């Protein structure tokens, strides 16, 4: 279902004494997302058929913070089912807070499904003691720098946090497979673009690249469903 209300302007924050280029722009509801989508289509009309077919995608927002990052780290390189099973064990054992992780020994964490590598990553997250409230007031690149200082958090995970936890409006995860496949189809490319190529090809989509990401993920899902339908 499409949402037609476009009265609310996207939320914008400006850091004190910072230049205009460091404006922090967010999307907080479907109305704001729809506004970004329509402006994106003005720039790149090839998004219009996706929007007409699939409508306004979900914002998929989450509350962020330590719990959200820990869950992302637990799920890295695992199937959805395996990640969900391990997280449920940790949650049921109340092992999902910094204090609980600090008190638990490695054997306890391993007994609940965490590998040695995942334990190292999560302990690094605890040790960095990130001020999650402060992240909301930092520019995108500063957030990425803060998060990727943690062992086990790469740029993709940091971008997912920017988009889904902080609601930033101009995030395109150029390393994401679905984004690359969707962009290849939308832009009519002969092969999947490299991250650098995709960054260059989509510069003009700014400051609406989060809307583009959400549409490309939705389009990728539709493409996969089409591939699964017997001919």
JSON list of C-alpha atoms in Angstrom, two decimals:
[
{"chain": "A", "resi": 1, "resn": "UNK", "atom": "CA", "xyz": [0.00, 0.00, 0.00]},
{"chain": "A", "resi": 2, "resn": "UNK", "atom": "CA", "xyz": [1.29, 3.45, -0.87]},
{"chain": "A", "resi": 3, "resn": "UNK", "atom": "CA", "xyz": [1.18, 6.34, 1.55]},
{"chain": "A", "resi": 4, "resn": "UNK", "atom": "CA", "xyz": [0.33, 9.74, 0.08]},
{"chain": "A", "resi": 5, "resn": "UNK", "atom": "CA", "xyz": [1.02, 12.17, 2.91]},
{"chain": "A", "resi": 6, "resn": "UNK", "atom": "CA", "xyz": [4.10, 14.22, 2.11]},
{"chain": "A", "resi": 7, "resn": "UNK", "atom": "CA", "xyz": [3.53, 17.19, 4.39]},
{"chain": "A", "resi": 8, "resn": "UNK", "atom": "CA", "xyz": [6.25, 16.40, 6.89]},
{"chain": "A", "resi": 9, "resn": "UNK", "atom": "CA", "xyz": [9.75, 17.40, 5.83]},
{"chain": "A", "resi": 10, "resn": "UNK", "atom": "CA", "xyz": [12.62, 14.97, 6.51]},
{"chain": "A", "resi": 11, "resn": "UNK", "atom": "CA", "xyz": [14.20, 15.52, 9.92]},
{"chain": "A", "resi": 12, "resn": "UNK", "atom": "CA", "xyz": [17.47, 17.42, 9.80]},
{"chain": "A", "resi": 13, "resn": "UNK", "atom": "CA", "xyz": [19.98, 18.00, 12.58]},
{"chain": "A", "resi": 14, "resn": "UNK", "atom": "CA", "xyz": [23.00, 20.25, 12.43]},
{"chain": "A", "resi": 15, "resn": "UNK", "atom": "CA", "xyz": [26.02, 19.87, 14.64]},
{"chain": "A", "resi": 16, "resn": "UNK", "atom": "CA", "xyz": [26.93, 23.05, 16.52]},
{"chain": "A", "resi": 17, "resn": "UNK", "atom": "CA", "xyz": [29.60, 25.11, 14.71]},
{"chain": "A", "resi": 18, "resn": "UNK", "atom": "CA", "xyz": [29.70, 22.56, 11.88]},
{"chain": "A", "resi": 19, "resn": "UNK", "atom": "CA", "xyz": [29.41, 23.55, 8.20]},
{"chain": "A", "resi": 20, "resn": "UNK", "atom": "CA", "xyz": [26.26, 22.86, 6.21]},
{"chain": "A", "resi": 21, "resn": "UNK", "atom": "CA", "xyz": [27.87, 19.84, 4.53]},
{"chain": "A", "resi": 22, "resn": "UNK", "atom": "CA", "xyz": [27.63, 18.02, 7.87]},
{"chain": "A", "resi": 23, "resn": "UNK", "atom": "CA", "xyz": [23.86, 18.18, 8.10]},
{"chain": "A", "resi": 24, "resn": "UNK", "atom": "CA", "xyz": [22.48, 14.95, 9.54]},
{"chain": "A", "resi": 25, "resn": "UNK", "atom": "CA", "xyz": [19.36, 13.96, 7.65]},
{"chain": "A", "resi": 26, "resn": "UNK", "atom": "CA", "xyz": [17.08, 11.16, 8.83]},
{"chain": "A", "resi": 27, "resn": "UNK", "atom": "CA", "xyz": [13.92, 9.35, 7.74]},
{"chain": "A", "resi": 28, "resn": "UNK", "atom": "CA", "xyz": [11.58, 8.58, 10.60]},
{"chain": "A", "resi": 29, "resn": "UNK", "atom": "CA", "xyz": [8.36, 7.36, 9.03]},
{"chain": "A", "resi": 30, "resn": "UNK", "atom": "CA", "xyz": [6.84, 6.08, 5.79]},
{"chain": "A", "resi": 31, "resn": "UNK", "atom": "CA", "xyz": [5.70, 9.56, 4.78]},
{"chain": "A", "resi": 32, "resn": "UNK", "atom": "CA", "xyz": [9.27, 10.82, 4.87]},
{"chain": "A", "resi": 33, "resn": "UNK", "atom": "CA", "xyz": [10.46, 7.73, 3.01]},
{"chain": "A", "resi": 34, "resn": "UNK", "atom": "CA", "xyz": [7.87, 8.29, 0.30]},
{"chain": "A", "resi": 35, "resn": "UNK", "atom": "CA", "xyz": [9.04, 11.87, -0.06]},
{"chain": "A", "resi": 36, "resn": "UNK", "atom": "CA", "xyz": [12.61, 10.67, -0.58]},
{"chain": "A", "resi": 37, "resn": "UNK", "atom": "CA", "xyz": [11.44, 8.06, -3.09]},
{"chain": "A", "resi": 38, "resn": "UNK", "atom": "CA", "xyz": [9.62, 10.65, -5.19]},
{"chain": "A", "resi": 39, "resn": "UNK", "atom": "CA", "xyz": [12.64, 12.94, -5.17]},
{"chain": "A", "resi": 40, "resn": "UNK", "atom": "CA", "xyz": [14.84, 9.98, -6.07]},
{"chain": "A", "resi": 41, "resn": "UNK", "atom": "CA", "xyz": [12.59, 9.16, -9.03]},
{"chain": "A", "resi": 42, "resn": "UNK", "atom": "CA", "xyz": [12.93, 12.75, -10.25]},
{"chain": "A", "resi": 43, "resn": "UNK", "atom": "CA", "xyz": [16.69, 12.14, -10.35]},
{"chain": "A", "resi": 44, "resn": "UNK", "atom": "CA", "xyz": [16.60, 8.52, -11.54]},
{"chain": "A", "resi": 45, "resn": "UNK", "atom": "CA", "xyz": [13.30, 7.72, -13.33]},
{"chain": "A", "resi": 46, "resn": "UNK", "atom": "CA", "xyz": [14.24, 4.04, -13.65]},
{"chain": "A", "resi": 47, "resn": "UNK", "atom": "CA", "xyz": [13.12, 3.62, -10.05]},
{"chain": "A", "resi": 48, "resn": "UNK", "atom": "CA", "xyz": [9.55, 4.54, -11.01]},
{"chain": "A", "resi": 49, "resn": "UNK", "atom": "CA", "xyz": [8.48, 1.04, -12.15]},
{"chain": "A", "resi": 50, "resn": "UNK", "atom": "CA", "xyz": [9.78, -0.50, -8.92]},
{"chain": "A", "resi": 51, "resn": "UNK", "atom": "CA", "xyz": [7.87, 2.02, -6.83]},
{"chain": "A", "resi": 52, "resn": "UNK", "atom": "CA", "xyz": [4.72, 1.56, -8.89]},
{"chain": "A", "resi": 53, "resn": "UNK", "atom": "CA", "xyz": [4.93, -2.21, -8.54]},
{"chain": "A", "resi": 54, "resn": "UNK", "atom": "CA", "xyz": [6.08, -2.60, -4.93]},
{"chain": "A", "resi": 55, "resn": "UNK", "atom": "CA", "xyz": [4.97, 0.64, -3.26]},
{"chain": "A", "resi": 56, "resn": "UNK", "atom": "CA", "xyz": [6.69, 2.07, -0.20]},
{"chain": "A", "resi": 57, "resn": "UNK", "atom": "CA", "xyz": [8.97, -0.55, 1.40]},
{"chain": "A", "resi": 58, "resn": "UNK", "atom": "CA", "xyz": [9.26, -1.07, 5.14]},
{"chain": "A", "resi": 59, "resn": "UNK", "atom": "CA", "xyz": [11.69, 1.16, 7.03]},
{"chain": "A", "resi": 60, "resn": "UNK", "atom": "CA", "xyz": [12.75, -1.92, 9.04]},
{"chain": "A", "resi": 61, "resn": "UNK", "atom": "CA", "xyz": [13.79, 0.32, 11.95]},
{"chain": "A", "resi": 62, "resn": "UNK", "atom": "CA", "xyz": [15.20, -1.11, 15.15]},
{"chain": "A", "resi": 63, "resn": "UNK", "atom": "CA", "xyz": [16.15, 0.42, 18.51]},
{"chain": "A", "resi": 64, "resn": "UNK", "atom": "CA", "xyz": [19.90, 0.11, 18.02]},
{"chain": "A", "resi": 65, "resn": "UNK", "atom": "CA", "xyz": [22.38, 0.10, 20.88]},
{"chain": "A", "resi": 66, "resn": "UNK", "atom": "CA", "xyz": [24.61, -2.68, 22.20]},
{"chain": "A", "resi": 67, "resn": "UNK", "atom": "CA", "xyz": [21.98, -5.39, 21.82]},
{"chain": "A", "resi": 68, "resn": "UNK", "atom": "CA", "xyz": [21.41, -4.68, 18.12]},
{"chain": "A", "resi": 69, "resn": "UNK", "atom": "CA", "xyz": [25.12, -4.66, 17.27]},
{"chain": "A", "resi": 70, "resn": "UNK", "atom": "CA", "xyz": [25.76, -7.81, 19.28]},
{"chain": "A", "resi": 71, "resn": "UNK", "atom": "CA", "xyz": [22.93, -9.58, 17.48]},
{"chain": "A", "resi": 72, "resn": "UNK", "atom": "CA", "xyz": [24.39, -8.49, 14.12]},
{"chain": "A", "resi": 73, "resn": "UNK", "atom": "CA", "xyz": [27.78, -9.88, 15.12]},
{"chain": "A", "resi": 74, "resn": "UNK", "atom": "CA", "xyz": [26.26, -13.16, 16.28]},
{"chain": "A", "resi": 75, "resn": "UNK", "atom": "CA", "xyz": [24.51, -13.54, 12.93]},
{"chain": "A", "resi": 76, "resn": "UNK", "atom": "CA", "xyz": [27.48, -12.81, 10.67]},
{"chain": "A", "resi": 77, "resn": "UNK", "atom": "CA", "xyz": [28.18, -15.61, 8.15]},
{"chain": "A", "resi": 78, "resn": "UNK", "atom": "CA", "xyz": [25.40, -17.78, 9.59]},
{"chain": "A", "resi": 79, "resn": "UNK", "atom": "CA", "xyz": [22.06, -18.81, 8.17]},
{"chain": "A", "resi": 80, "resn": "UNK", "atom": "CA", "xyz": [19.03, -16.98, 9.53]},
{"chain": "A", "resi": 81, "resn": "UNK", "atom": "CA", "xyz": [17.92, -20.15, 11.34]},
{"chain": "A", "resi": 82, "resn": "UNK", "atom": "CA", "xyz": [21.31, -20.77, 12.95]},
{"chain": "A", "resi": 83, "resn": "UNK", "atom": "CA", "xyz": [21.70, -17.13, 14.02]},
{"chain": "A", "resi": 84, "resn": "UNK", "atom": "CA", "xyz": [18.19, -17.09, 15.48]},
{"chain": "A", "resi": 85, "resn": "UNK", "atom": "CA", "xyz": [18.84, -20.30, 17.43]},
{"chain": "A", "resi": 86, "resn": "UNK", "atom": "CA", "xyz": [22.08, -19.00, 18.98]},
{"chain": "A", "resi": 87, "resn": "UNK", "atom": "CA", "xyz": [20.53, -15.64, 19.81]},
{"chain": "A", "resi": 88, "resn": "UNK", "atom": "CA", "xyz": [17.60, -17.34, 21.54]},
{"chain": "A", "resi": 89, "resn": "UNK", "atom": "CA", "xyz": [20.02, -19.33, 23.71]},
{"chain": "A", "resi": 90, "resn": "UNK", "atom": "CA", "xyz": [21.93, -16.19, 24.65]},
{"chain": "A", "resi": 91, "resn": "UNK", "atom": "CA", "xyz": [18.74, -14.26, 25.31]},
{"chain": "A", "resi": 92, "resn": "UNK", "atom": "CA", "xyz": [17.27, -17.02, 27.49]},
{"chain": "A", "resi": 93, "resn": "UNK", "atom": "CA", "xyz": [20.51, -17.12, 29.49]},
{"chain": "A", "resi": 94, "resn": "UNK", "atom": "CA", "xyz": [20.52, -13.32, 29.87]},
{"chain": "A", "resi": 95, "resn": "UNK", "atom": "CA", "xyz": [23.88, -13.09, 28.08]},
{"chain": "A", "resi": 96, "resn": "UNK", "atom": "CA", "xyz": [23.10, -10.09, 25.89]},
{"chain": "A", "resi": 97, "resn": "UNK", "atom": "CA", "xyz": [24.33, -7.12, 27.96]},
{"chain": "A", "resi": 98, "resn": "UNK", "atom": "CA", "xyz": [27.86, -5.74, 28.41]},
{"chain": "A", "resi": 99, "resn": "UNK", "atom": "CA", "xyz": [27.83, -6.57, 32.12]},
{"chain": "A", "resi": 100, "resn": "UNK", "atom": "CA", "xyz": [26.73, -10.16, 31.50]},
{"chain": "A", "resi": 101, "resn": "UNK", "atom": "CA", "xyz": [29.38, -10.65, 28.81]},
{"chain": "A", "resi": 102, "resn": "UNK", "atom": "CA", "xyz": [32.12, -9.31, 31.09]},
{"chain": "A", "resi": 103, "resn": "UNK", "atom": "CA", "xyz": [31.10, -11.68, 33.88]},
{"chain": "A", "resi": 104, "resn": "UNK", "atom": "CA", "xyz": [30.81, -14.76, 31.65]},
{"chain": "A", "resi": 105, "resn": "UNK", "atom": "CA", "xyz": [33.85, -16.86, 30.86]},
{"chain": "A", "resi": 106, "resn": "UNK", "atom": "CA", "xyz": [34.59, -18.11, 27.35]},
{"chain": "A", "resi": 107, "resn": "UNK", "atom": "CA", "xyz": [33.42, -21.66, 28.13]},
{"chain": "A", "resi": 108, "resn": "UNK", "atom": "CA", "xyz": [30.01, -20.35, 29.15]},
{"chain": "A", "resi": 109, "resn": "UNK", "atom": "CA", "xyz": [29.69, -18.30, 25.96]},
{"chain": "A", "resi": 110, "resn": "UNK", "atom": "CA", "xyz": [30.81, -21.24, 23.80]},
{"chain": "A", "resi": 111, "resn": "UNK", "atom": "CA", "xyz": [28.25, -23.49, 25.50]},
{"chain": "A", "resi": 112, "resn": "UNK", "atom": "CA", "xyz": [25.57, -21.12, 24.21]},
{"chain": "A", "resi": 113, "resn": "UNK", "atom": "CA", "xyz": [26.70, -21.37, 20.60]},
{"chain": "A", "resi": 114, "resn": "UNK", "atom": "CA", "xyz": [29.34, -18.68, 20.17]},
{"chain": "A", "resi": 115, "resn": "UNK", "atom": "CA", "xyz": [32.55, -19.55, 18.34]},
{"chain": "A", "resi": 116, "resn": "UNK", "atom": "CA", "xyz": [35.94, -18.36, 19.59]},
{"chain": "A", "resi": 117, "resn": "UNK", "atom": "CA", "xyz": [35.95, -15.71, 16.88]},
{"chain": "A", "resi": 118, "resn": "UNK", "atom": "CA", "xyz": [32.48, -14.43, 17.79]},
{"chain": "A", "resi": 119, "resn": "UNK", "atom": "CA", "xyz": [33.47, -14.29, 21.45]},
{"chain": "A", "resi": 120, "resn": "UNK", "atom": "CA", "xyz": [36.49, -12.16, 20.53]},
{"chain": "A", "resi": 121, "resn": "UNK", "atom": "CA", "xyz": [34.29, -9.83, 18.47]},
{"chain": "A", "resi": 122, "resn": "UNK", "atom": "CA", "xyz": [31.69, -9.41, 21.20]},
{"chain": "A", "resi": 123, "resn": "UNK", "atom": "CA", "xyz": [34.31, -8.81, 23.88]},
{"chain": "A", "resi": 124, "resn": "UNK", "atom": "CA", "xyz": [35.79, -6.11, 21.63]},
{"chain": "A", "resi": 125, "resn": "UNK", "atom": "CA", "xyz": [32.34, -4.50, 21.42]},
{"chain": "A", "resi": 126, "resn": "UNK", "atom": "CA", "xyz": [32.12, -4.49, 25.21]},
{"chain": "A", "resi": 127, "resn": "UNK", "atom": "CA", "xyz": [35.64, -3.08, 25.61]},
{"chain": "A", "resi": 128, "resn": "UNK", "atom": "CA", "xyz": [34.97, -0.16, 23.26]},
{"chain": "A", "resi": 129, "resn": "UNK", "atom": "CA", "xyz": [32.10, 0.99, 25.51]},
{"chain": "A", "resi": 130, "resn": "UNK", "atom": "CA", "xyz": [30.39, 2.93, 22.70]},
{"chain": "A", "resi": 131, "resn": "UNK", "atom": "CA", "xyz": [28.24, 5.91, 23.66]},
{"chain": "A", "resi": 132, "resn": "UNK", "atom": "CA", "xyz": [25.25, 4.91, 21.54]},
{"chain": "A", "resi": 133, "resn": "UNK", "atom": "CA", "xyz": [23.27, 8.05, 22.34]},
{"chain": "A", "resi": 134, "resn": "UNK", "atom": "CA", "xyz": [26.14, 10.19, 21.07]},
{"chain": "A", "resi": 135, "resn": "UNK", "atom": "CA", "xyz": [26.16, 8.33, 17.74]},
{"chain": "A", "resi": 136, "resn": "UNK", "atom": "CA", "xyz": [22.83, 9.94, 16.85]},
{"chain": "A", "resi": 137, "resn": "UNK", "atom": "CA", "xyz": [24.57, 13.32, 16.72]},
{"chain": "A", "resi": 138, "resn": "UNK", "atom": "CA", "xyz": [27.61, 12.30, 14.67]},
{"chain": "A", "resi": 139, "resn": "UNK", "atom": "CA", "xyz": [27.91, 12.56, 10.87]},
{"chain": "A", "resi": 140, "resn": "UNK", "atom": "CA", "xyz": [27.66, 9.30, 8.93]},
{"chain": "A", "resi": 141, "resn": "UNK", "atom": "CA", "xyz": [31.40, 8.87, 8.38]},
{"chain": "A", "resi": 142, "resn": "UNK", "atom": "CA", "xyz": [32.14, 9.53, 12.05]},
{"chain": "A", "resi": 143, "resn": "UNK", "atom": "CA", "xyz": [29.65, 6.82, 13.05]},
{"chain": "A", "resi": 144, "resn": "UNK", "atom": "CA", "xyz": [31.28, 4.39, 10.61]},
{"chain": "A", "resi": 145, "resn": "UNK", "atom": "CA", "xyz": [34.71, 5.23, 12.04]},
{"chain": "A", "resi": 146, "resn": "UNK", "atom": "CA", "xyz": [33.48, 4.72, 15.62]},
{"chain": "A", "resi": 147, "resn": "UNK", "atom": "CA", "xyz": [31.81, 1.39, 14.90]},
{"chain": "A", "resi": 148, "resn": "UNK", "atom": "CA", "xyz": [34.48, -0.12, 12.67]},
{"chain": "A", "resi": 149, "resn": "UNK", "atom": "CA", "xyz": [37.06, 0.43, 15.42]},
{"chain": "A", "resi": 150, "resn": "UNK", "atom": "CA", "xyz": [35.42, -2.62, 17.03]},
{"chain": "A", "resi": 151, "resn": "UNK", "atom": "CA", "xyz": [36.97, -5.93, 15.96]},
{"chain": "A", "resi": 152, "resn": "UNK", "atom": "CA", "xyz": [34.42, -7.77, 13.84]},
{"chain": "A", "resi": 153, "resn": "UNK", "atom": "CA", "xyz": [32.43, -4.74, 12.67]},
{"chain": "A", "resi": 154, "resn": "UNK", "atom": "CA", "xyz": [33.02, -3.83, 9.03]},
{"chain": "A", "resi": 155, "resn": "UNK", "atom": "CA", "xyz": [31.68, -0.99, 6.94]},
{"chain": "A", "resi": 156, "resn": "UNK", "atom": "CA", "xyz": [28.59, -2.94, 5.85]},
{"chain": "A", "resi": 157, "resn": "UNK", "atom": "CA", "xyz": [27.50, -3.57, 9.46]},
{"chain": "A", "resi": 158, "resn": "UNK", "atom": "CA", "xyz": [28.15, 0.08, 10.32]},
{"chain": "A", "resi": 159, "resn": "UNK", "atom": "CA", "xyz": [26.04, 1.20, 7.36]},
{"chain": "A", "resi": 160, "resn": "UNK", "atom": "CA", "xyz": [23.22, -1.12, 8.42]},
{"chain": "A", "resi": 161, "resn": "UNK", "atom": "CA", "xyz": [23.34, 0.52, 11.84]},
{"chain": "A", "resi": 162, "resn": "UNK", "atom": "CA", "xyz": [23.20, 3.98, 10.26]},
{"chain": "A", "resi": 163, "resn": "UNK", "atom": "CA", "xyz": [20.22, 3.05, 8.12]},
{"chain": "A", "resi": 164, "resn": "UNK", "atom": "CA", "xyz": [18.13, 0.84, 10.38]},
{"chain": "A", "resi": 165, "resn": "UNK", "atom": "CA", "xyz": [19.06, 2.03, 13.88]},
{"chain": "A", "resi": 166, "resn": "UNK", "atom": "CA", "xyz": [19.76, 5.73, 13.30]},
{"chain": "A", "resi": 167, "resn": "UNK", "atom": "CA", "xyz": [17.44, 6.21, 10.32]},
{"chain": "A", "resi": 168, "resn": "UNK", "atom": "CA", "xyz": [20.00, 8.04, 8.19]},
{"chain": "A", "resi": 169, "resn": "UNK", "atom": "CA", "xyz": [18.66, 9.14, 4.83]},
{"chain": "A", "resi": 170, "resn": "UNK", "atom": "CA", "xyz": [21.65, 8.83, 2.50]},
{"chain": "A", "resi": 171, "resn": "UNK", "atom": "CA", "xyz": [23.12, 5.34, 2.95]},
{"chain": "A", "resi": 172, "resn": "UNK", "atom": "CA", "xyz": [23.83, 2.98, 0.05]},
{"chain": "A", "resi": 173, "resn": "UNK", "atom": "CA", "xyz": [25.62, -0.22, 1.05]},
{"chain": "A", "resi": 174, "resn": "UNK", "atom": "CA", "xyz": [27.72, -0.70, -2.08]},
{"chain": "A", "resi": 175, "resn": "UNK", "atom": "CA", "xyz": [29.24, -3.96, -0.76]},
{"chain": "A", "resi": 176, "resn": "UNK", "atom": "CA", "xyz": [25.81, -5.58, -0.36]},
{"chain": "A", "resi": 177, "resn": "UNK", "atom": "CA", "xyz": [25.09, -8.35, -2.88]},
{"chain": "A", "resi": 178, "resn": "UNK", "atom": "CA", "xyz": [21.39, -7.53, -3.19]},
{"chain": "A", "resi": 179, "resn": "UNK", "atom": "CA", "xyz": [22.16, -3.85, -3.75]},
{"chain": "A", "resi": 180, "resn": "UNK", "atom": "CA", "xyz": [24.66, -4.71, -6.50]},
{"chain": "A", "resi": 181, "resn": "UNK", "atom": "CA", "xyz": [22.28, -7.14, -8.22]},
{"chain": "A", "resi": 182, "resn": "UNK", "atom": "CA", "xyz": [19.34, -4.74, -7.97]},
{"chain": "A", "resi": 183, "resn": "UNK", "atom": "CA", "xyz": [21.39, -1.80, -9.22]},
{"chain": "A", "resi": 184, "resn": "UNK", "atom": "CA", "xyz": [22.71, -3.86, -12.14]},
{"chain": "A", "resi": 185, "resn": "UNK", "atom": "CA", "xyz": [19.15, -4.57, -13.22]},
{"chain": "A", "resi": 186, "resn": "UNK", "atom": "CA", "xyz": [17.83, -1.04, -12.64]},
{"chain": "A", "resi": 187, "resn": "UNK", "atom": "CA", "xyz": [20.76, 0.63, -14.39]},
{"chain": "A", "resi": 188, "resn": "UNK", "atom": "CA", "xyz": [20.85, -1.87, -17.25]},
{"chain": "A", "resi": 189, "resn": "UNK", "atom": "CA", "xyz": [24.44, -2.97, -16.62]},
{"chain": "A", "resi": 190, "resn": "UNK", "atom": "CA", "xyz": [25.92, -6.09, -18.21]},
{"chain": "A", "resi": 191, "resn": "UNK", "atom": "CA", "xyz": [27.54, -7.28, -14.98]},
{"chain": "A", "resi": 192, "resn": "UNK", "atom": "CA", "xyz": [27.50, -6.57, -11.28]},
{"chain": "A", "resi": 193, "resn": "UNK", "atom": "CA", "xyz": [29.23, -3.30, -10.51]},
{"chain": "A", "resi": 194, "resn": "UNK", "atom": "CA", "xyz": [32.17, -3.19, -8.13]},
{"chain": "A", "resi": 195, "resn": "UNK", "atom": "CA", "xyz": [31.66, -1.16, -4.96]},
{"chain": "A", "resi": 196, "resn": "UNK", "atom": "CA", "xyz": [33.74, 1.69, -6.44]},
{"chain": "A", "resi": 197, "resn": "UNK", "atom": "CA", "xyz": [31.77, 1.63, -9.68]},
{"chain": "A", "resi": 198, "resn": "UNK", "atom": "CA", "xyz": [28.48, 1.58, -7.80]},
{"chain": "A", "resi": 199, "resn": "UNK", "atom": "CA", "xyz": [29.59, 4.48, -5.60]},
{"chain": "A", "resi": 200, "resn": "UNK", "atom": "CA", "xyz": [30.43, 6.50, -8.71]},
{"chain": "A", "resi": 201, "resn": "UNK", "atom": "CA", "xyz": [27.25, 5.56, -10.60]},
{"chain": "A", "resi": 202, "resn": "UNK", "atom": "CA", "xyz": [24.97, 6.51, -7.71]},
{"chain": "A", "resi": 203, "resn": "UNK", "atom": "CA", "xyz": [26.48, 9.81, -6.55]},
{"chain": "A", "resi": 204, "resn": "UNK", "atom": "CA", "xyz": [23.63, 11.69, -8.20]},
{"chain": "A", "resi": 205, "resn": "UNK", "atom": "CA", "xyz": [21.09, 9.79, -6.05]},
{"chain": "A", "resi": 206, "resn": "UNK", "atom": "CA", "xyz": [22.30, 11.65, -2.95]},
{"chain": "A", "resi": 207, "resn": "UNK", "atom": "CA", "xyz": [20.76, 12.64, -0.53]},
{"chain": "A", "resi": 208, "resn": "UNK", "atom": "CA", "xyz": [18.15, 9.93, -1.16]},
{"chain": "A", "resi": 209, "resn": "UNK", "atom": "CA", "xyz": [20.34, 6.82, -1.23]},
{"chain": "A", "resi": 210, "resn": "UNK", "atom": "CA", "xyz": [18.65, 5.15, 1.75]},
{"chain": "A", "resi": 211, "resn": "UNK", "atom": "CA", "xyz": [15.39, 5.21, -0.20]},
{"chain": "A", "resi": 212, "resn": "UNK", "atom": "CA", "xyz": [17.30, 3.69, -3.11]},
{"chain": "A", "resi": 213, "resn": "UNK", "atom": "CA", "xyz": [18.69, 0.96, -0.84]},
{"chain": "A", "resi": 214, "resn": "UNK", "atom": "CA", "xyz": [15.25, 0.04, 0.45]},
{"chain": "A", "resi": 215, "resn": "UNK", "atom": "CA", "xyz": [13.79, -0.04, -3.06]},
{"chain": "A", "resi": 216, "resn": "UNK", "atom": "CA", "xyz": [16.71, -2.12, -4.38]},
{"chain": "A", "resi": 217, "resn": "UNK", "atom": "CA", "xyz": [16.36, -4.64, -1.55]},
{"chain": "A", "resi": 218, "resn": "UNK", "atom": "CA", "xyz": [12.64, -4.91, -2.24]},
{"chain": "A", "resi": 219, "resn": "UNK", "atom": "CA", "xyz": [13.33, -5.29, -5.97]},
{"chain": "A", "resi": 220, "resn": "UNK", "atom": "CA", "xyz": [15.96, -7.96, -5.32]},
{"chain": "A", "resi": 221, "resn": "UNK", "atom": "CA", "xyz": [13.43, -9.90, -3.26]},
{"chain": "A", "resi": 222, "resn": "UNK", "atom": "CA", "xyz": [10.95, -9.67, -6.13]},
{"chain": "A", "resi": 223, "resn": "UNK", "atom": "CA", "xyz": [13.60, -10.85, -8.62]},
{"chain": "A", "resi": 224, "resn": "UNK", "atom": "CA", "xyz": [14.43, -13.86, -6.44]},
{"chain": "A", "resi": 225, "resn": "UNK", "atom": "CA", "xyz": [10.75, -14.75, -6.17]},
{"chain": "A", "resi": 226, "resn": "UNK", "atom": "CA", "xyz": [10.48, -14.62, -9.96]},
{"chain": "A", "resi": 227, "resn": "UNK", "atom": "CA", "xyz": [13.46, -16.94, -10.31]},
{"chain": "A", "resi": 228, "resn": "UNK", "atom": "CA", "xyz": [11.78, -19.40, -7.91]},
{"chain": "A", "resi": 229, "resn": "UNK", "atom": "CA", "xyz": [8.55, -19.56, -9.94]},
{"chain": "A", "resi": 230, "resn": "UNK", "atom": "CA", "xyz": [8.51, -22.63, -12.28]},
{"chain": "A", "resi": 231, "resn": "UNK", "atom": "CA", "xyz": [8.14, -21.77, -15.97]}
]
